[in-house]
XYZ file of C-alpha atoms in Angstrom:
779
model
C -2.151 -119.977 54.269
C -4.266 -116.679 54.133
C -1.768 -114.347 52.264
C -2.271 -117.314 49.696
C -5.676 -117.641 50.198
C -5.363 -113.950 48.976
C -3.235 -114.676 46.579
C -5.277 -117.287 44.749
C -9.435 -114.972 44.908
C -7.605 -112.497 42.899
C -8.960 -114.417 39.650
C -12.518 -112.986 39.002
C -13.274 -116.188 36.863
C -12.232 -118.133 39.842
C -14.676 -116.010 42.207
C -17.287 -114.230 41.342
C -17.313 -110.879 42.870
C -21.115 -108.848 42.905
C -21.635 -105.790 39.924
C -21.558 -103.319 43.013
C -18.110 -104.218 44.311
C -16.710 -104.541 40.447
C -18.001 -100.869 39.426
C -17.219 -99.041 43.308
C -13.404 -99.716 42.145
C -13.614 -97.674 39.432
C -15.755 -94.616 41.129
C -12.170 -94.529 44.399
C -10.101 -93.246 41.762
C -12.085 -90.138 41.183
C -10.514 -86.678 41.599
C -14.210 -85.295 43.331
C -13.675 -86.188 46.647
C -17.477 -86.164 47.279
C -17.834 -89.020 44.731
C -14.429 -91.057 45.490
C -16.253 -90.870 49.918
C -19.104 -92.266 48.400
C -17.797 -94.904 46.318
C -15.755 -95.655 49.322
C -18.637 -95.848 51.768
C -20.780 -97.664 49.082
C -17.389 -100.718 48.527
C -17.135 -101.077 52.231
C -20.540 -101.490 52.809
C -20.991 -104.302 49.817
C -18.639 -105.773 51.194
C -19.433 -106.318 55.196
C -22.740 -107.450 53.773
C -20.788 -110.063 52.054
C -18.801 -110.952 54.694
C -21.556 -111.446 56.815
C -23.150 -113.699 54.330
C -20.507 -115.773 54.304
C -19.778 -116.459 58.750
C -23.424 -117.626 58.368
C -22.591 -120.230 56.595
C -20.647 -121.724 59.029
C -17.974 -122.912 60.996
C -15.898 -124.872 58.261
C -15.740 -121.967 55.988
C -12.703 -119.394 55.708
C -12.275 -116.820 58.659
C -13.291 -113.727 55.887
C -15.171 -113.840 52.287
C -13.672 -114.938 48.618
C -14.834 -110.786 47.469
C -13.093 -109.805 50.525
C -10.202 -111.222 49.718
C -10.605 -110.476 46.207
C -10.965 -106.582 46.958
C -7.779 -106.830 49.729
C -5.746 -107.610 46.801
C -6.810 -105.192 43.831
C -6.560 -103.000 46.396
C -2.657 -103.158 47.271
C -1.984 -103.653 43.474
C -4.150 -100.202 43.049
C -2.024 -98.764 45.360
C 0.652 -97.983 42.825
C -1.436 -96.890 40.354
C -1.016 -93.491 39.257
C -4.767 -93.220 37.374
C -6.736 -90.213 39.205
C -7.186 -90.695 42.755
C -6.206 -94.061 43.002
C -3.938 -94.028 45.803
C -6.175 -92.113 47.620
C -9.085 -93.707 47.637
C -7.754 -97.443 47.566
C -6.075 -96.930 50.795
C -8.988 -94.760 52.073
C -11.096 -97.656 51.087
C -8.045 -100.821 52.555
C -7.821 -98.772 56.068
C -11.975 -99.020 56.519
C -11.991 -101.996 55.273
C -9.440 -103.561 57.795
C -11.063 -101.495 61.011
C -14.604 -102.541 59.519
C -13.700 -106.327 59.376
C -11.646 -107.758 61.996
C -11.318 -111.277 60.256
C -8.729 -110.145 57.736
C -5.303 -110.670 59.536
C -3.041 -107.106 59.692
C 0.374 -109.828 58.969
C -1.814 -110.899 55.134
C -1.947 -107.220 54.104
C 1.531 -106.736 55.156
C 3.052 -110.088 52.947
C 0.302 -108.388 50.229
C 2.185 -104.858 50.082
C 6.162 -106.670 50.339
C 5.406 -109.116 47.471
C 3.563 -106.548 45.145
C 4.939 -103.364 45.601
C 8.452 -104.125 47.218
C 9.972 -105.709 44.295
C 11.611 -102.338 43.180
C 12.622 -99.399 45.082
C 13.555 -97.547 42.379
C 9.655 -96.799 40.421
C 8.631 -94.293 42.102
C 5.107 -95.519 41.941
C 5.356 -98.492 43.591
C 7.791 -97.125 46.562
C 3.728 -94.668 46.826
C 2.423 -97.418 46.786
C 4.091 -99.353 48.835
C 4.122 -96.189 51.464
C 0.216 -95.577 51.289
C -0.402 -98.866 51.839
C 1.021 -99.194 55.404
C 0.146 -95.928 56.247
C -3.633 -97.888 55.308
C -2.381 -100.264 58.133
C -1.834 -97.885 60.297
C -4.529 -96.105 60.020
C -6.188 -98.393 60.680
C -5.987 -98.826 64.361
C -5.578 -102.071 64.525
C -1.256 -102.432 64.576
C -1.341 -101.960 68.319
C -2.842 -105.086 68.836
C -0.488 -107.253 66.375
C 1.897 -109.431 67.620
C 5.669 -106.944 68.755
C 6.951 -108.957 65.447
C 3.707 -107.278 62.890
C 4.690 -103.369 65.049
C 8.003 -103.720 64.726
C 8.254 -105.157 60.573
C 5.637 -102.317 59.833
C 7.785 -99.797 61.985
C 10.909 -100.935 59.922
C 9.356 -100.730 56.619
C 7.894 -97.235 57.411
C 11.784 -96.097 58.933
C 13.179 -97.808 55.623
C 10.972 -95.783 52.898
C 10.685 -92.387 54.227
C 15.248 -92.920 55.026
C 15.060 -93.775 50.502
C 13.981 -90.962 49.248
C 13.523 -87.215 50.010
C 10.383 -86.956 48.492
C 8.775 -90.396 50.732
C 10.442 -88.338 54.426
C 7.136 -86.140 54.975
C 4.752 -88.978 54.461
C 6.752 -91.953 56.354
C 7.407 -90.359 59.338
C 3.783 -88.779 59.696
C 2.973 -92.735 59.450
C 5.555 -93.783 62.746
C 4.231 -90.855 64.527
C 0.833 -92.221 63.991
C 2.333 -95.083 65.349
C 3.267 -93.866 68.484
C 0.190 -92.592 68.958
C -1.874 -95.889 69.177
C 1.098 -97.696 71.516
C 1.188 -97.774 75.153
C 4.531 -96.459 76.852
C 6.027 -99.931 77.333
C 5.404 -100.942 74.333
C 6.958 -97.742 72.928
C 10.225 -98.134 75.590
C 10.457 -101.849 74.737
C 10.047 -101.798 71.015
C 10.251 -98.548 69.446
C 12.429 -96.784 71.088
C 15.635 -98.216 70.440
C 14.471 -97.355 66.994
C 14.797 -93.889 66.788
C 16.818 -93.012 70.019
C 20.365 -93.307 67.562
C 18.344 -90.360 65.797
C 17.231 -88.235 68.506
C 20.017 -88.110 69.947
C 21.743 -86.636 67.127
C 21.237 -82.819 68.774
C 21.114 -79.705 66.699
C 23.628 -80.354 64.170
C 21.933 -82.923 62.285
C 18.439 -81.768 62.509
C 16.209 -82.367 60.072
C 12.512 -80.942 60.195
C 11.096 -85.342 60.646
C 13.766 -85.134 63.121
C 12.442 -82.539 65.332
C 8.785 -83.837 64.689
C 9.153 -86.854 66.017
C 11.805 -85.305 68.973
C 8.315 -83.189 70.013
C 5.945 -85.887 69.214
C 7.796 -88.230 71.681
C 8.240 -85.467 74.184
C 4.719 -85.206 74.076
C 3.373 -88.822 74.036
C 6.316 -89.481 76.608
C 7.281 -87.624 78.800
C 9.163 -89.707 80.765
C 11.365 -90.698 78.080
C 12.254 -87.350 76.378
C 12.655 -85.627 79.497
C 14.560 -82.554 80.227
C 17.842 -84.415 81.553
C 17.559 -85.640 78.340
C 16.800 -82.112 76.244
C 20.100 -80.578 78.090
C 22.455 -83.513 76.957
C 21.436 -83.598 73.311
C 19.981 -80.337 72.751
C 21.214 -78.006 74.768
C 18.558 -76.599 76.958
C 16.271 -78.197 79.051
C 13.298 -76.484 76.590
C 12.908 -77.302 72.599
C 11.840 -73.257 72.305
C 14.014 -71.743 74.704
C 15.266 -68.377 73.588
C 19.281 -70.099 73.366
C 17.135 -72.617 70.610
C 15.422 -69.878 68.628
C 18.343 -69.737 65.836
C 18.731 -73.350 65.110
C 14.693 -73.716 65.273
C 14.751 -71.199 62.890
C 17.086 -73.339 60.687
C 14.810 -75.543 60.860
C 11.684 -73.782 59.668
C 13.479 -72.783 56.722
C 14.228 -76.275 55.730
C 10.875 -77.304 56.284
C 9.698 -74.791 53.241
C 10.632 -78.817 50.925
C 7.237 -78.955 51.526
C 6.188 -76.351 49.830
C 2.534 -75.618 49.031
C 2.322 -77.300 51.828
C 3.023 -76.914 55.145
C 5.413 -79.607 56.836
C 3.649 -80.980 60.082
C 6.515 -79.842 61.970
C 5.226 -76.434 61.883
C 1.537 -76.702 62.706
C 3.541 -78.729 65.511
C 5.914 -75.754 66.372
C 3.126 -73.323 66.811
C 0.792 -75.836 68.888
C 3.205 -75.534 71.312
C 4.872 -72.237 70.856
C 1.333 -70.576 70.846
C 1.195 -71.466 74.558
C 4.575 -70.399 75.771
C 3.780 -66.931 76.789
C 7.254 -65.965 77.446
C 9.182 -66.952 74.559
C 6.173 -66.796 71.855
C 7.430 -62.751 70.962
C 10.792 -63.788 70.237
C 10.122 -66.665 68.586
C 7.475 -64.897 66.191
C 10.389 -61.735 65.886
C 13.915 -64.273 64.991
C 11.748 -66.939 63.309
C 8.981 -65.293 60.680
C 9.502 -61.638 61.156
C 13.762 -61.689 60.356
C 14.005 -65.287 59.015
C 11.074 -65.954 56.824
C 9.779 -62.737 55.738
C 13.161 -61.696 54.415
C 14.103 -64.885 52.728
C 12.632 -66.765 49.155
C 9.861 -66.891 47.736
C 8.501 -70.731 49.345
C 9.591 -68.921 52.371
C 7.725 -65.273 52.415
C 4.779 -67.813 51.791
C 5.308 -70.180 54.819
C 5.289 -66.796 57.209
C 1.615 -66.120 55.056
C 0.517 -69.811 56.564
C 2.336 -69.792 59.668
C 0.149 -66.436 60.762
C -3.072 -67.835 59.533
C -2.189 -71.266 61.155
C -1.530 -69.297 64.281
C -3.987 -66.979 65.001
C -6.747 -69.268 66.260
C -3.887 -69.949 69.066
C -3.439 -67.021 69.646
C -4.679 -64.180 72.798
C -5.564 -60.765 71.604
C -1.977 -59.225 72.489
C -0.547 -62.145 71.035
C -2.740 -60.878 67.701
C -1.601 -58.126 67.145
C 2.167 -58.638 67.605
C 1.927 -61.340 65.402
C 0.374 -58.994 62.397
C 3.472 -57.474 62.754
C 4.619 -54.597 60.534
C 7.088 -56.548 57.986
C 4.394 -58.856 57.519
C 1.310 -56.677 57.314
C 3.413 -55.006 54.653
C 4.140 -58.129 52.831
C 0.344 -58.938 52.589
C -0.295 -55.512 51.283
C 1.819 -55.423 48.984
C 1.126 -58.772 47.559
C -2.342 -57.832 47.684
C -2.183 -54.574 45.799
C -0.209 -56.478 42.260
C -1.995 -59.158 41.835
C 0.728 -61.179 38.963
C 2.804 -60.805 42.461
C 4.967 -64.427 43.575
C 2.232 -63.940 46.709
C -0.784 -62.682 45.447
C -3.117 -66.070 45.864
C -1.547 -66.869 49.686
C -2.557 -62.928 50.052
C -5.393 -63.514 48.944
C -5.869 -66.359 50.825
C -4.846 -65.500 54.514
C -7.503 -63.014 54.359
C -9.633 -65.269 53.659
C -8.408 -66.824 56.585
C -8.412 -64.735 58.943
C -12.249 -63.118 57.451
C -13.263 -66.617 58.337
C -11.835 -66.711 62.160
C -13.048 -63.620 62.869
C -17.020 -65.469 62.287
C -16.171 -68.373 63.828
C -14.601 -66.560 67.107
C -16.814 -65.784 69.987
C -14.314 -63.355 71.818
C -14.954 -59.691 70.487
C -11.303 -58.557 71.638
C -9.721 -61.385 69.219
C -12.153 -60.299 66.371
C -10.944 -56.882 67.336
C -7.305 -57.412 66.905
C -7.536 -58.529 63.718
C -8.890 -55.800 62.317
C -7.690 -53.152 63.599
C -4.248 -54.617 62.832
C -5.129 -53.759 59.527
C -6.527 -50.656 60.134
C -3.539 -49.341 61.680
C 0.020 -48.717 60.591
C 1.323 -50.034 58.502
C -2.145 -50.982 57.187
C -4.232 -48.471 56.276
C -8.403 -47.064 57.091
C -8.514 -47.051 53.362
C -7.399 -51.000 53.595
C -10.105 -51.822 51.043
C -9.770 -49.784 48.488
C -5.606 -49.823 48.456
C -6.263 -54.482 47.987
C -9.207 -53.425 46.024
C -10.559 -56.470 48.455
C -13.625 -56.810 50.501
C -10.941 -57.412 53.569
C -12.540 -55.199 56.447
C -16.264 -55.308 55.223
C -15.391 -59.282 54.941
C -14.196 -58.796 58.982
C -16.229 -55.807 60.147
C -19.266 -58.728 58.761
C -18.749 -61.127 60.832
C -18.169 -59.328 64.609
C -20.344 -59.915 66.710
C -22.290 -57.725 68.948
C -19.710 -56.829 71.750
C -17.068 -56.118 69.042
C -19.884 -54.110 67.148
C -20.274 -51.598 70.059
C -16.349 -51.363 70.311
C -16.142 -50.707 66.818
C -18.437 -48.020 66.540
C -17.101 -46.138 69.713
C -13.521 -45.958 67.543
C -15.634 -44.399 64.807
C -16.490 -42.245 66.681
C -13.530 -41.251 67.477
C -12.064 -41.205 64.863
C -14.438 -39.101 63.048
C -14.337 -36.305 66.418
C -10.711 -35.922 66.323
C -9.690 -36.990 62.593
C -7.108 -39.861 62.914
C -7.321 -43.879 63.883
C -3.649 -43.109 66.068
C -2.292 -40.902 68.423
C 0.781 -40.664 66.173
C 1.125 -36.718 64.382
C -2.056 -35.995 62.453
C -1.168 -34.540 59.044
C -3.422 -31.805 57.748
C -4.543 -33.126 54.681
C -6.026 -36.306 56.478
C -7.770 -35.337 59.361
C -11.037 -35.104 56.419
C -9.792 -38.404 54.372
C -10.720 -39.800 58.168
C -13.691 -38.418 59.085
C -15.095 -39.223 55.575
C -14.223 -42.786 56.114
C -15.795 -42.635 59.612
C -18.762 -41.618 58.522
C -19.447 -43.713 56.188
C -18.256 -47.083 58.464
C -20.936 -45.395 60.727
C -23.434 -45.958 58.296
C -22.340 -49.206 56.583
C -22.019 -50.997 60.863
C -26.506 -50.057 60.824
C -26.555 -50.631 57.339
C -25.297 -54.163 57.460
C -27.891 -57.069 58.282
C -25.502 -59.452 59.286
C -24.047 -57.126 62.206
C -26.778 -58.016 65.618
C -28.457 -54.600 65.851
C -29.208 -52.994 69.420
C -31.676 -50.421 69.466
C -29.219 -48.101 71.597
C -26.473 -48.713 69.338
C -28.664 -47.762 66.515
C -29.587 -44.616 68.513
C -26.740 -43.189 69.434
C -25.446 -44.054 65.747
C -27.877 -41.764 64.419
C -27.281 -38.784 67.111
C -24.278 -39.118 66.728
C -24.607 -38.590 62.722
C -26.972 -35.906 63.528
C -25.877 -33.711 66.530
C -22.151 -32.956 64.079
C -24.074 -32.346 61.219
C -26.443 -29.346 62.504
C -25.483 -28.665 65.373
C -21.658 -27.476 67.083
C -20.385 -28.744 70.648
C -19.664 -25.888 72.431
C -18.941 -27.675 76.022
C -19.822 -31.179 76.392
C -21.758 -33.504 78.811
C -19.454 -35.949 80.662
C -20.776 -39.341 80.708
C -22.787 -39.498 77.728
C -22.019 -41.939 74.665
C -23.576 -38.958 72.365
C -22.656 -35.844 73.564
C -19.751 -36.817 75.740
C -16.677 -35.613 73.672
C -16.530 -32.681 70.929
C -13.920 -32.784 68.284
C -10.897 -31.956 68.720
C -10.502 -29.421 65.235
C -13.435 -28.143 63.612
C -15.684 -29.626 61.486
C -15.618 -28.405 57.982
C -18.259 -27.435 56.139
C -17.842 -30.660 54.201
C -17.562 -32.933 56.951
C -20.606 -31.605 58.650
C -23.095 -31.512 55.019
C -21.506 -35.491 54.996
C -23.130 -36.174 57.871
C -25.667 -34.567 57.186
C -26.652 -37.139 54.203
C -25.367 -39.969 56.177
C -27.571 -39.389 58.974
C -30.873 -39.082 56.277
C -29.423 -42.775 55.052
C -29.632 -43.454 58.368
C -32.521 -42.480 59.191
C -33.985 -44.475 55.747
C -32.893 -47.781 56.660
C -34.041 -47.165 60.567
C -37.752 -46.383 58.812
C -37.607 -49.339 56.506
C -36.674 -51.287 58.718
C -39.111 -54.469 60.473
C -40.901 -53.241 64.470
C -38.641 -54.121 67.022
C -42.003 -54.933 69.104
C -41.982 -57.885 70.665
C -46.056 -58.168 69.827
C -47.575 -56.707 67.724
C -45.119 -56.108 65.306
C -47.511 -57.570 62.443
C -50.172 -54.747 62.604
C -46.714 -51.937 63.415
C -45.466 -49.837 60.151
C -41.540 -50.604 59.459
C -39.441 -48.567 61.672
C -41.157 -48.004 65.169
C -38.805 -49.514 68.569
C -40.058 -51.586 70.979
C -41.765 -49.034 73.155
C -43.635 -48.370 70.093
C -42.411 -45.047 68.665
C -40.930 -44.316 66.101
C -37.073 -44.105 65.230
C -37.513 -40.438 63.516
C -38.944 -39.535 66.974
C -36.341 -40.392 69.371
C -34.510 -38.223 67.316
C -36.925 -35.667 66.893
C -36.672 -35.533 70.241
C -33.440 -35.410 70.628
C -33.134 -32.534 68.285
C -35.588 -30.258 70.534
C -33.354 -31.427 73.454
C -30.341 -29.821 71.702
C -32.540 -26.629 70.564
C -33.360 -26.178 74.518
C -30.021 -26.925 75.687
C -28.388 -23.519 74.272
C -25.475 -23.659 77.322
C -24.044 -27.087 75.496
C -24.871 -26.761 71.730
C -25.530 -24.533 69.282
C -26.745 -24.932 65.691
C -24.579 -24.404 62.311
C -27.583 -22.034 61.064
C -29.205 -19.175 62.411
C -32.898 -20.557 63.056
C -35.290 -17.534 62.419
C -38.319 -16.931 64.369
C -40.498 -18.740 61.549
C -38.265 -21.786 61.484
C -38.918 -22.218 65.324
C -43.008 -22.193 64.922
C -42.898 -23.937 61.983
C -40.426 -26.169 64.506
C -42.821 -25.885 67.380
C -46.360 -26.525 65.547
C -44.644 -29.732 64.315
C -43.941 -30.997 67.746
C -47.592 -29.483 68.834
C -49.386 -31.568 66.085
C -47.469 -34.626 66.882
C -48.185 -35.178 69.702
C -51.961 -34.497 69.055
C -51.391 -37.311 66.162
C -49.519 -39.782 68.641
C -52.830 -39.878 70.708
C -54.993 -40.948 67.406
C -52.376 -43.335 67.151
C -52.418 -44.957 70.475
C -56.257 -45.852 69.799
C -55.070 -47.673 67.063
C -55.423 -45.122 63.770
C -53.571 -45.967 61.105
C -53.977 -42.788 59.770
C -52.599 -41.059 62.717
C -49.288 -42.651 63.399
C -49.372 -42.340 59.174
C -49.321 -38.459 59.311
C -47.228 -38.970 62.641
C -44.382 -40.182 60.358
C -44.818 -37.956 57.462
C -45.082 -35.420 59.569
C -41.791 -36.186 61.995
C -39.169 -36.737 58.972
C -41.070 -33.194 57.045
C -39.784 -31.863 60.494
C -36.788 -33.323 60.735
C -36.095 -32.097 57.034
C -36.800 -28.394 58.542
C -32.849 -28.341 59.464
C -32.283 -28.970 55.522
C -34.706 -27.370 53.332
C -36.707 -24.860 56.494
C -38.159 -22.873 53.192
C -40.433 -25.637 51.235
C -40.879 -27.558 54.357
C -42.683 -25.377 56.406
C -45.475 -24.649 53.574
C -45.676 -28.423 53.918
C -46.263 -28.879 57.087
C -49.005 -26.030 57.558
C -50.719 -28.031 54.294
C -50.595 -31.239 56.234
C -51.751 -30.645 59.195
C -54.455 -29.122 57.915
C -55.177 -32.391 56.092
C -54.360 -34.463 59.484
C -57.585 -32.146 60.457
C -60.145 -33.062 57.684
C -58.802 -36.585 58.284
C -60.491 -37.138 61.373
C -63.517 -34.246 60.986
C -64.852 -35.223 58.189
C -67.765 -37.241 59.737
C -68.913 -34.450 61.945
C -68.823 -32.045 59.032
C -71.298 -34.877 56.555
C -73.706 -35.243 59.387
C -73.708 -31.212 59.235
C -74.921 -31.739 55.931
C -70.835 -32.530 53.630
C -67.759 -30.374 52.625
C -68.170 -27.677 49.860
C -68.310 -30.085 46.474
C -65.342 -27.931 44.973
C -63.417 -28.363 48.074
C -60.419 -31.095 47.185
C -60.771 -34.073 49.641
C -58.097 -34.786 52.139
C -56.679 -37.809 50.005
C -56.065 -35.576 47.468
C -53.948 -33.132 49.100
C -51.794 -35.444 50.262
C -51.079 -37.635 47.013
C -50.104 -34.545 45.772
C -47.712 -34.138 48.986
C -46.103 -37.728 47.914
C -45.613 -36.862 44.436
C -44.244 -33.752 45.655
C -41.833 -35.567 47.858
C -40.674 -38.352 45.339
C -39.867 -35.512 43.154
C -37.392 -34.765 45.672
C -33.434 -36.138 45.174
C -33.741 -37.698 48.841
C -34.179 -41.530 49.231
C -34.882 -40.931 53.034
C -37.901 -39.057 51.812
C -39.232 -41.929 49.372
C -38.789 -44.172 51.794
C -40.860 -42.036 53.358
C -43.324 -41.818 51.357
C -43.580 -45.991 50.317
C -44.416 -46.148 53.896
C -46.873 -43.361 54.122
C -48.742 -44.405 50.861
C -49.222 -47.857 51.637
C -51.269 -46.896 54.512
C -53.639 -44.229 53.061
C -54.617 -46.170 50.049
C -57.684 -47.321 51.122
C -58.296 -44.149 51.454
C -57.961 -43.314 47.341
C -60.544 -41.596 45.410
C -60.941 -41.840 41.782
C -59.453 -38.242 41.639
C -56.643 -39.203 43.924
C -56.109 -42.062 41.128
C -55.896 -39.787 38.356
C -53.159 -37.874 39.866
C -50.640 -40.721 40.153
C -51.815 -41.236 36.539
C -51.053 -38.398 34.941
C -47.385 -38.084 36.959
C -46.983 -41.899 35.507
C -47.918 -40.732 32.024
C -48.589 -37.621 31.682
C -50.720 -36.784 28.602
C -49.560 -34.271 25.673
C -46.315 -31.600 25.833
C -47.610 -29.330 28.371
C -47.866 -32.102 30.835
C -45.125 -33.415 29.955
C -43.049 -30.315 30.557
C -44.832 -30.745 34.207
C -43.948 -33.985 34.811
C -42.130 -34.814 37.804
C -39.171 -36.357 37.422
C -37.073 -37.738 39.965
C -33.317 -37.121 40.803
C -31.157 -39.717 42.743
C -29.767 -38.453 45.735
C -25.916 -38.363 46.902
C -26.622 -40.376 49.519
C -28.761 -42.760 47.039
C -25.648 -43.054 45.069
C -23.589 -43.964 47.688
C -25.519 -46.710 48.977
C -27.860 -47.120 45.903
C -26.818 -51.034 45.624
C -28.447 -52.074 49.265
C -31.683 -49.530 48.965
C -32.621 -50.268 45.268
C -35.095 -52.877 46.739
C -36.004 -50.457 48.687
C -37.194 -47.719 46.623
C -40.709 -47.173 45.934
C -41.729 -49.521 43.257
C -44.725 -46.619 41.582
C -41.463 -45.108 40.442
C -40.153 -48.171 38.171
C -40.504 -49.347 34.489
C -43.866 -45.783 33.645
C -41.107 -43.942 32.311
C -40.292 -46.736 29.645
C -44.070 -47.233 28.470
C -44.945 -43.594 27.697
C -43.489 -43.582 24.016
C -44.872 -46.967 23.706
C -47.950 -46.024 24.551
C -48.015 -42.674 23.773
C -50.106 -42.924 20.702
C -53.512 -45.413 22.254
C -53.873 -42.475 24.614
C -54.157 -39.854 21.904
C -56.934 -42.075 20.828
C -58.271 -43.218 24.087
C -61.460 -41.697 25.438
C -60.387 -38.918 28.042
C -63.245 -39.667 29.885
C -62.184 -43.275 30.749
C -58.556 -44.958 31.877
C -57.982 -48.357 30.218
C -58.106 -51.606 31.505
C -54.817 -52.945 30.728
C -53.556 -49.872 32.117
C -54.829 -49.716 35.219
C -53.754 -53.396 35.542
C -49.737 -51.760 34.849
C -50.260 -48.915 36.905
C -51.793 -51.718 39.637
C -48.442 -53.805 39.001
C -46.719 -50.482 39.672
C -47.821 -49.477 42.821
C -47.744 -53.158 44.341
C -48.653 -54.139 47.191
C -49.802 -50.197 48.099
C -52.308 -50.837 45.228
C -55.214 -52.094 47.280
C -58.649 -52.534 44.965
C -60.689 -50.033 45.191
C -64.739 -49.523 43.966
C -66.385 -47.140 42.000
C -69.712 -46.502 44.645
C -69.247 -42.919 46.177
C -69.654 -44.386 49.704
C -66.185 -45.629 50.365
C -65.247 -41.972 51.023
C -67.579 -41.467 53.928
C -67.089 -45.331 55.480
C -62.431 -44.830 54.979
C -63.163 -41.270 56.765
C -65.383 -42.897 59.431
C -62.725 -45.428 59.655
C -59.909 -42.621 60.230
C -61.724 -40.605 62.594
C -62.579 -43.247 64.978
């Protein structure tokens, strides 16, 4: 009677249906998942509302509304449609509607499916529609509450359909398994087991992927039915994954490749079970994946990639190392190197999946197992360069704090030994390994996504400094930086590269936000949690190396003049630290500049020593000017201290060092409030020199070596005052020649202010400003 009610209500003319429901029928067939699901939710909401209104009418009304009847009939008939994604959308709505409206009898829906879709078992559309209809009934969860006759009817129809055509096997058996999961053991044993028993007793001789899938599911859901005795009698061994069954298992896995490009459900279940079997996993992986799949047809080789993709999240660290076997890695690299290869897309998908696993995994040993498998043979430390991907970079970016620390320790070992393994070292590979390891050490410091700890950052900077400028004569046991010495002496090129990378790390540390838990807003960039500059800690480390002549020796002979400059710098810095501790921002800036110049003594002592002397003189004037003014003021022809500092900063900008430019940026922001008109003019003269003679003296900024390496990452940290001034020179040269030498054009001042960015602090023309600023500095 209810089925007749549904059939009669198929006409829109006889049963008025609200427009919102009709419109959704078109939208639930859309290809785009989000649109289809949104339409499905909208339709179900409208139909639920219609049913509630219908139920409020009274006892004489039918069990469900005419609109529900119309919708169910149209949904069932639409399952045969091949339009867009109609089959997926219609079956989804039908399943959810059965779940949301219990008043709809399951038997009526099954009858509608048989009457409308089972008319022809030779047409592909109706057959798929019929199968999707029964699958919707199963997924609604209502089948377990139906009478046994309805349960048997649906199960028998699924059995018949999946055996009718090979392409219906996979989805049909999945629907049957979902039925198993909804019934209790008594119902299964009494009604369903007789229907599948013969198939599950055939053993390996006639075993298909679908048969094994049914067997494993029944064993998992009803272990009392498929027990060890049953397996021994019909499947040769008491355990399916026994070593004696591996050959037969391999044949089933090979046969499952017919589901390509999808992975057969039995493969996922096999992986889940075998990954829990520590004893049999190595033999299974070697026999099935390495030996069988990696040497089979294209479809089966791709299945090997998918096996690894699904297995990695289920494995321990040692199992991951075994699963990422040499044969699999060679196949992976070959397909990444050649983008036109058959498995190139699958190889890229596997790399993407591995990166996703590392990001989501919280266990450092499993993260490192994936990373190290790609970096060790048959992989390579140059994996990203060889494959032209960002696989290793993505993996490193997903490491947690513990994994980063272990990875950093390994990189130091590679740098010291010149190799990434215990195999025989090739002479030409030592320099290559050291270049790569040094570059990676910089990368783990600069990477914004990696967890940063003070100790790790400081250790990396110390390590690079040590091997850039010193020779380890004797190691210090237990020291994380000085505990090991290079296995082979460092070449001049390796030391220069370490120095270059040290400057890059120091530049990053110098621009890093303060680590101080409180008062960070008032701290200059590049400050540690204890308030010290990073560079101060490194200068102290450098001084300890100089004093410990038993263990360390400078790579270059240090003159007496050099040592005097170094000791003067240390003494001056301690004086500046005393003033900085009282809150003097200018003293902090002088300290920062002096420390960084002190570090540069190791690479350019000739020029830096003179600058340090000038800087100390400027500092003394900056802090003593208030007392001098009280005695009559300074001589009129003597330059203001800030003008000398500006000249020093401009000269440092001309050097090919990103580190110094970053320091100049920080220092300039601090001394900017003290700028005099003459100091500002010095900057303007450099930004836009007047006349040919000035143009010849124009400061030219060259890219440093470390800046070329990290140019893209560090571009945002460059001093904005070096921005567009050069491109404006030609367009404004004529106006400048015609302008008044005694005045600065207001438009040009605005452009300079824009170029200086945040460093541009408004200044007044009052002469008293210098005195106020000096007073602040002296305080």
